[in-house]
Short mmCIF file of C-alpha atoms and ligand atoms in Angstrom, two decimals:
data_model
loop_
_atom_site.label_atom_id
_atom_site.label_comp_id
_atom_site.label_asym_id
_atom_site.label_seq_id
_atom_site.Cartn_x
_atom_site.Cartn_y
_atom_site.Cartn_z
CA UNK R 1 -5.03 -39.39 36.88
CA UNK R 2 -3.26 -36.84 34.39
CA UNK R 3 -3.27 -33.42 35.08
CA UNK R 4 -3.54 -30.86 32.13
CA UNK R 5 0.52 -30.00 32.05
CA UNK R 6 -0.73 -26.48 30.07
CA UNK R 7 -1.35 -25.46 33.76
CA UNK R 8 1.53 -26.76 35.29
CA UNK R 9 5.12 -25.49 35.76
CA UNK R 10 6.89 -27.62 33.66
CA UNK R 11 10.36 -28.00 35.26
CA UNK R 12 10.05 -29.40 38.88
CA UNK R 13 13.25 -30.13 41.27
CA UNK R 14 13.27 -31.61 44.52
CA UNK R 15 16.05 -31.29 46.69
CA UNK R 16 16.39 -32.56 49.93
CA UNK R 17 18.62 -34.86 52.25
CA UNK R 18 19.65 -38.80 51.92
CA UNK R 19 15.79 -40.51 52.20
CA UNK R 20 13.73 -37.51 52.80
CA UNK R 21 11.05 -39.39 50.26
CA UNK R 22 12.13 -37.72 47.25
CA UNK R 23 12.16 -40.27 44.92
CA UNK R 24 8.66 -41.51 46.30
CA UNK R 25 7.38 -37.91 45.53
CA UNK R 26 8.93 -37.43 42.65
CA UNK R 27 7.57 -40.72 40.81
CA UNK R 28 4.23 -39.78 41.89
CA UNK R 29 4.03 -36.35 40.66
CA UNK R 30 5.88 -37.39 37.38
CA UNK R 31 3.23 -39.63 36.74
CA UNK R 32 -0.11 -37.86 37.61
CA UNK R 33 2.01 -34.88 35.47
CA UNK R 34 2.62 -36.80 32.44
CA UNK R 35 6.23 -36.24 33.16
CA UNK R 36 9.33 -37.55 32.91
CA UNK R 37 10.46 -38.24 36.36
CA UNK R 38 14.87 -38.52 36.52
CA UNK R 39 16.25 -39.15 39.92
CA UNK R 40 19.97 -38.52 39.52
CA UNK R 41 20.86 -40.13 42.35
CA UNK R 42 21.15 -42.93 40.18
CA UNK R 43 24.20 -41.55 38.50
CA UNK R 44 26.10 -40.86 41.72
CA UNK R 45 25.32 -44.54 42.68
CA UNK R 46 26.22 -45.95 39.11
CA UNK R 47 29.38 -44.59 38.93
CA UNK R 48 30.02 -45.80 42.58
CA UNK R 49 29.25 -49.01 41.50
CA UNK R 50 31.73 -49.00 38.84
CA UNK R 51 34.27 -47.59 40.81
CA UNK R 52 34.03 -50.47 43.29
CA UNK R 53 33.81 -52.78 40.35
CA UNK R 54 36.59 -52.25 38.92
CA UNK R 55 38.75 -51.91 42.19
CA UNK R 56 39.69 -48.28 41.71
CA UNK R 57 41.07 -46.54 45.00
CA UNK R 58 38.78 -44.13 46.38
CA UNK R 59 41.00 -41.50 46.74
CA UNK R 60 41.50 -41.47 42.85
CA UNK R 61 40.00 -38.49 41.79
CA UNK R 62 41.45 -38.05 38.49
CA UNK R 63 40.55 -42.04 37.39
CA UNK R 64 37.16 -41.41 39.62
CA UNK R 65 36.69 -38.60 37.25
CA UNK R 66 37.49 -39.83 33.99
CA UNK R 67 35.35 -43.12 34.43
CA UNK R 68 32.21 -40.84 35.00
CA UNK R 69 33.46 -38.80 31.80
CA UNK R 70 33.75 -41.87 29.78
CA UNK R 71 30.84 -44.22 30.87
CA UNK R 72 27.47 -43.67 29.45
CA UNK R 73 24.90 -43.98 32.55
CA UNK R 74 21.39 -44.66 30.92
CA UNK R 75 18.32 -44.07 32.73
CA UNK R 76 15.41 -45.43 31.17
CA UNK R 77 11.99 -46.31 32.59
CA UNK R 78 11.25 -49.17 34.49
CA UNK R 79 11.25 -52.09 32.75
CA UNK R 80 9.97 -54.15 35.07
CA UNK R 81 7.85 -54.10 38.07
CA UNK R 82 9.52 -55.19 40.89
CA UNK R 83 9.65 -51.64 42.59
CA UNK R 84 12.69 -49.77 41.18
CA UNK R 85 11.44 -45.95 39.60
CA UNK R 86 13.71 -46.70 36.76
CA UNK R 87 16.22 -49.06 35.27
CA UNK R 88 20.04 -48.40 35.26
CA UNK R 89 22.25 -49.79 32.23
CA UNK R 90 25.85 -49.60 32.07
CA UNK R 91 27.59 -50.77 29.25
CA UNK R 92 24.15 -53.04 28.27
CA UNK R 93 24.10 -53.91 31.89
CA UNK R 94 21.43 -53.68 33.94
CA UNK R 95 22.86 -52.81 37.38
CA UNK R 96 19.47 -50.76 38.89
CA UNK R 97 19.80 -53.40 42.24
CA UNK R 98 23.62 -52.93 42.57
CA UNK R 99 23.25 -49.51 42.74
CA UNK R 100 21.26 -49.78 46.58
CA UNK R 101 23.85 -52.05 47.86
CA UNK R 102 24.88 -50.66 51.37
CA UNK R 103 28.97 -50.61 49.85
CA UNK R 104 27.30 -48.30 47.50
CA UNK R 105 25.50 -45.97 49.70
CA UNK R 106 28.37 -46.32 52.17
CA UNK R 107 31.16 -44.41 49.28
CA UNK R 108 28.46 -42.50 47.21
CA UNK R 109 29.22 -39.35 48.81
CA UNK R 110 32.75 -39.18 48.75
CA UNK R 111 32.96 -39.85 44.96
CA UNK R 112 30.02 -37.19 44.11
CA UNK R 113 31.77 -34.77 46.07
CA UNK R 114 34.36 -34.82 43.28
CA UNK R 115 34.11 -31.77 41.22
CA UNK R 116 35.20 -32.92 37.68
CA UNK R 117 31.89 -36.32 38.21
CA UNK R 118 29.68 -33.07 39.56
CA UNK R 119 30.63 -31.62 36.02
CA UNK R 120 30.31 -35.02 34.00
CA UNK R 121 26.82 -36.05 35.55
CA UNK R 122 25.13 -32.23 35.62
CA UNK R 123 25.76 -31.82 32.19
CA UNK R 124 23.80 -34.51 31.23
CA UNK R 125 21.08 -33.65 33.66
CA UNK R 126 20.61 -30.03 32.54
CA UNK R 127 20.49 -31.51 28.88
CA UNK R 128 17.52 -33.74 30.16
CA UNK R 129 15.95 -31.51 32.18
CA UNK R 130 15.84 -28.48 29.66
CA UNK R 131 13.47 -30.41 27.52
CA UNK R 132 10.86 -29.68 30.45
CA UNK R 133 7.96 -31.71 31.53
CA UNK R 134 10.25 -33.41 34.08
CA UNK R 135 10.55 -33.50 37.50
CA UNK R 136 14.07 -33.99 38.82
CA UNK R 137 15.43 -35.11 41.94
CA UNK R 138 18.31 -34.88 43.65
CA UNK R 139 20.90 -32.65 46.37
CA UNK R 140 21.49 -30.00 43.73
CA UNK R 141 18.54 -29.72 41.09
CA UNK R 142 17.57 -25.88 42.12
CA UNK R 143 20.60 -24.61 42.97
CA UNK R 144 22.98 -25.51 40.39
CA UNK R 145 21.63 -27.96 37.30
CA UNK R 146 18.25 -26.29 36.97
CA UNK R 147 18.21 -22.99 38.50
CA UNK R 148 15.82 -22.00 36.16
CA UNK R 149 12.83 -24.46 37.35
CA UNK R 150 9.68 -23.39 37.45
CA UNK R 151 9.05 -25.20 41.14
CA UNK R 152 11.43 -26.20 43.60
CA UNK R 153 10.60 -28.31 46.21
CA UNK R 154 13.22 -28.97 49.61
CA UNK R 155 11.97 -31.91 51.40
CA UNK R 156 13.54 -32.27 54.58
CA UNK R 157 12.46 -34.85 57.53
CA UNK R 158 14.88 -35.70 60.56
CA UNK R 159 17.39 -37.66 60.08
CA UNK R 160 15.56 -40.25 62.86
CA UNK R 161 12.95 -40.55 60.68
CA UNK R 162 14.65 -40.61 57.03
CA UNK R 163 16.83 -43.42 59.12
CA UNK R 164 13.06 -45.48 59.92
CA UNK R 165 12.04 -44.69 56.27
CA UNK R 166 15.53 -46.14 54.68
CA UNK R 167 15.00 -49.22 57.11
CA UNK R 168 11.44 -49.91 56.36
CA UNK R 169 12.05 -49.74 52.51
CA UNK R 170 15.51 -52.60 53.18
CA UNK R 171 12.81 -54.61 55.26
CA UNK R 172 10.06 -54.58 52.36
CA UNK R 173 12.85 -55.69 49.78
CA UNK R 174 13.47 -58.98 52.16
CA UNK R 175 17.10 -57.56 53.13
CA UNK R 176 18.28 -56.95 56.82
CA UNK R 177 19.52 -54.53 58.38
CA UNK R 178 20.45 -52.78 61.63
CA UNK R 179 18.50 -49.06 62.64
CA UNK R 180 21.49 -47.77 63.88
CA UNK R 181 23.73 -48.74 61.31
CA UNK R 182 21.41 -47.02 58.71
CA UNK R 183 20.94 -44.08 60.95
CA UNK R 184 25.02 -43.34 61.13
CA UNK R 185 25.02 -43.80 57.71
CA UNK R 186 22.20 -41.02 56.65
CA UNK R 187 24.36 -39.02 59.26
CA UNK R 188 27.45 -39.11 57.68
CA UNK R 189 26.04 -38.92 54.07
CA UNK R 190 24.19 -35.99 55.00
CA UNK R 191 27.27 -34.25 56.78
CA UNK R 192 29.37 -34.87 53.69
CA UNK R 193 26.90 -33.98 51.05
CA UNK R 194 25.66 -30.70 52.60
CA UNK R 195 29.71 -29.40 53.32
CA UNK R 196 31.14 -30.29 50.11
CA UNK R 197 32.51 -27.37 48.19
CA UNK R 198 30.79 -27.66 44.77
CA UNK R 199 27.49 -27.88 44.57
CA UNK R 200 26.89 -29.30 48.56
CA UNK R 201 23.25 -29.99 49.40
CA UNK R 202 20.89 -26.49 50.82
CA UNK R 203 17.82 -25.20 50.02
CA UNK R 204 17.72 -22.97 47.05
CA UNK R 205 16.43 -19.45 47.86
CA UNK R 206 13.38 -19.65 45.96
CA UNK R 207 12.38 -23.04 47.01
CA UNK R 208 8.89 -24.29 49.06
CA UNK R 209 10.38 -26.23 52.48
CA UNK R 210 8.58 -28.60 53.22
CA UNK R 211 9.22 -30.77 56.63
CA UNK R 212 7.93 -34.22 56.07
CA UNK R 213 7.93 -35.77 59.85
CA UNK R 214 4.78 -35.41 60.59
CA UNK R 215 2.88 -36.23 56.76
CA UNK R 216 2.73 -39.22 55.47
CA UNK R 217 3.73 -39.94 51.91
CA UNK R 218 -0.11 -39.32 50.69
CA UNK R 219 -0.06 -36.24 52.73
CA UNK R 220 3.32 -34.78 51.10
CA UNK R 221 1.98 -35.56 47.73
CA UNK R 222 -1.07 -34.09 48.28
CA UNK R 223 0.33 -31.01 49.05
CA UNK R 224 2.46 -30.73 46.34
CA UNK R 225 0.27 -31.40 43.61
CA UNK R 226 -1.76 -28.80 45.47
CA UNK R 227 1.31 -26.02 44.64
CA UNK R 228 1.48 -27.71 40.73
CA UNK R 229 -2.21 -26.42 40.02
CA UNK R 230 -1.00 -23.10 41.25
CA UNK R 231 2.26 -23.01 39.80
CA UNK R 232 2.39 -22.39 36.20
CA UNK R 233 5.84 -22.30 33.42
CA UNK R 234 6.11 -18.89 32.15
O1 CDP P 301 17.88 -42.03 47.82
P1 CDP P 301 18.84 -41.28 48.69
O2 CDP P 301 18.31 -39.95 49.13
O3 CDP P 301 19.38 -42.09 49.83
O4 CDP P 301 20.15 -40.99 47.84
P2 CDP P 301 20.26 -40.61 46.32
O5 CDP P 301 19.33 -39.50 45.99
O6 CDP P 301 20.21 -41.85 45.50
O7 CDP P 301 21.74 -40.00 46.26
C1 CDP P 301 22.87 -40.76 46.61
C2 CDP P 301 24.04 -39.81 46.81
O8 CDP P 301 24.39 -39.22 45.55
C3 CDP P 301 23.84 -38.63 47.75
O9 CDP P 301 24.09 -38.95 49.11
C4 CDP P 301 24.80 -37.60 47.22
O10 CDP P 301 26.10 -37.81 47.71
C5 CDP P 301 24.83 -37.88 45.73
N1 CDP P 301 23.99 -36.98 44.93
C6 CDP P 301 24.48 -35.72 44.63
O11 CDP P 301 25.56 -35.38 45.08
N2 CDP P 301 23.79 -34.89 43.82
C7 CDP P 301 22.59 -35.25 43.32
N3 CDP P 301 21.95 -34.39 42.50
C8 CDP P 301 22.05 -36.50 43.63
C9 CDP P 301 22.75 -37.35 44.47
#
């Protein structure tokens, strides 16, 4: 299904906590939109990866922040369909399924509460994002890359049920993994992303909360494409 984008708002963020169901949401309405759908997420995890990689301390902020000044992240389409949103190539390398690794998501925040990768990676994602007919995801998409978006969207659930959500999707990919290792983990992400200094995760002003607990992920789409049709760019 495409929806006639003349009618729609053509820059779409969604905001929202460690596996609220963005990404799910965003994919979908990218693709009944016509749009491009960019979860930058990706670029957090990416240069994550590469810090671990390349066995740079942690605590390094002024390597941390060079590598994710230096290092071209692409984020292209999917090129195949084994249920990533979109690939992830650095330097010609396709690292999409590094990028979920749990050493990944265990150190993401503390390197993308860095200021000088915050100013790297949102550069590049206003550049993208500008050229409208996208829907972007992320911590920070209404509030500081694209204030300007014609419809924000905060999607919030508890952090019980992101926790269930995050261990369903490790289950489906044939991995293992614990409940209550997963559920610390969203915990501490979340406490970390949301009281960093720059740019830390909160519901723009102008943006439509929506609590996801009790919908499912038809029901959250649903409503959203509901606001799209009602929404329009000026
Ligand atoms: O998919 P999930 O919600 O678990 O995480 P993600 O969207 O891939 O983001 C991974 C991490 O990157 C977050 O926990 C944040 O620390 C960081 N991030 C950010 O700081 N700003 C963004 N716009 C997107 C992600």
């Amino acid at each position: 299904m495409s929806i006639n984008s003349n009618i729609s708002p053509s820059i779409i963020a969604i905001d929202g906590p460690a596996a609220s169901g963005k990404s799910t949401l965003g994919k979908r309405l990218a693709d009944a939109l016509g749009y491009l759908f960019f979860d930058t997420g990706v670029m957090y995890r990416a240069v994550t990866w590469l810090v671990l990689q390349r066995g740079l301390d942690l605590g390094d902020e002024a390597a941390i922040t060079t590598l994710a000044e230096s290092v071209p992240i692409e984020v292209q389409p999917p090129s195949q369909a084994d249920g990533r949103a979109c690939d992830v190539i650095v330097e010609g390398v396709d690292i999409t399924w590094e990028t979920r690794r749990p050493e990944v998501e265990t150190n993401v925040s503390v390197v993308s509460a860095y200021p000088g990768v915050r100013r790297a990676l949102s550069a590049q994602q206003r550049r993208i994002g500008q050229r409208g007919e996208v829907v972007m995801v992320g911590r920070d998409i209404g509030t500081v890359v694209l204030p300007e978006a014609d419809l924000k969207i905060y999607l919030d659930a508890s952090a019980e049920e992101r926790a269930r959500r995050r261990y369903d999707e490790i289950i489906a990919r044939g991995e293992s993994a614990g409940y209550d290792e997963i559920l610390a983990k969203v915990l501490e992400r979340d406490r970390i992303d949301s009281t960093r200094d720059v740019a830390p995760l909160k519901a723009a002003e102008d943006a439509i909360v929506v609590d996801s607990d009790n919908l499912n992920a038809e029901e959250v789409f649903q409503q959203i494409l509901a606001l799209c049709t009602t929404t329009t760019s000026p």
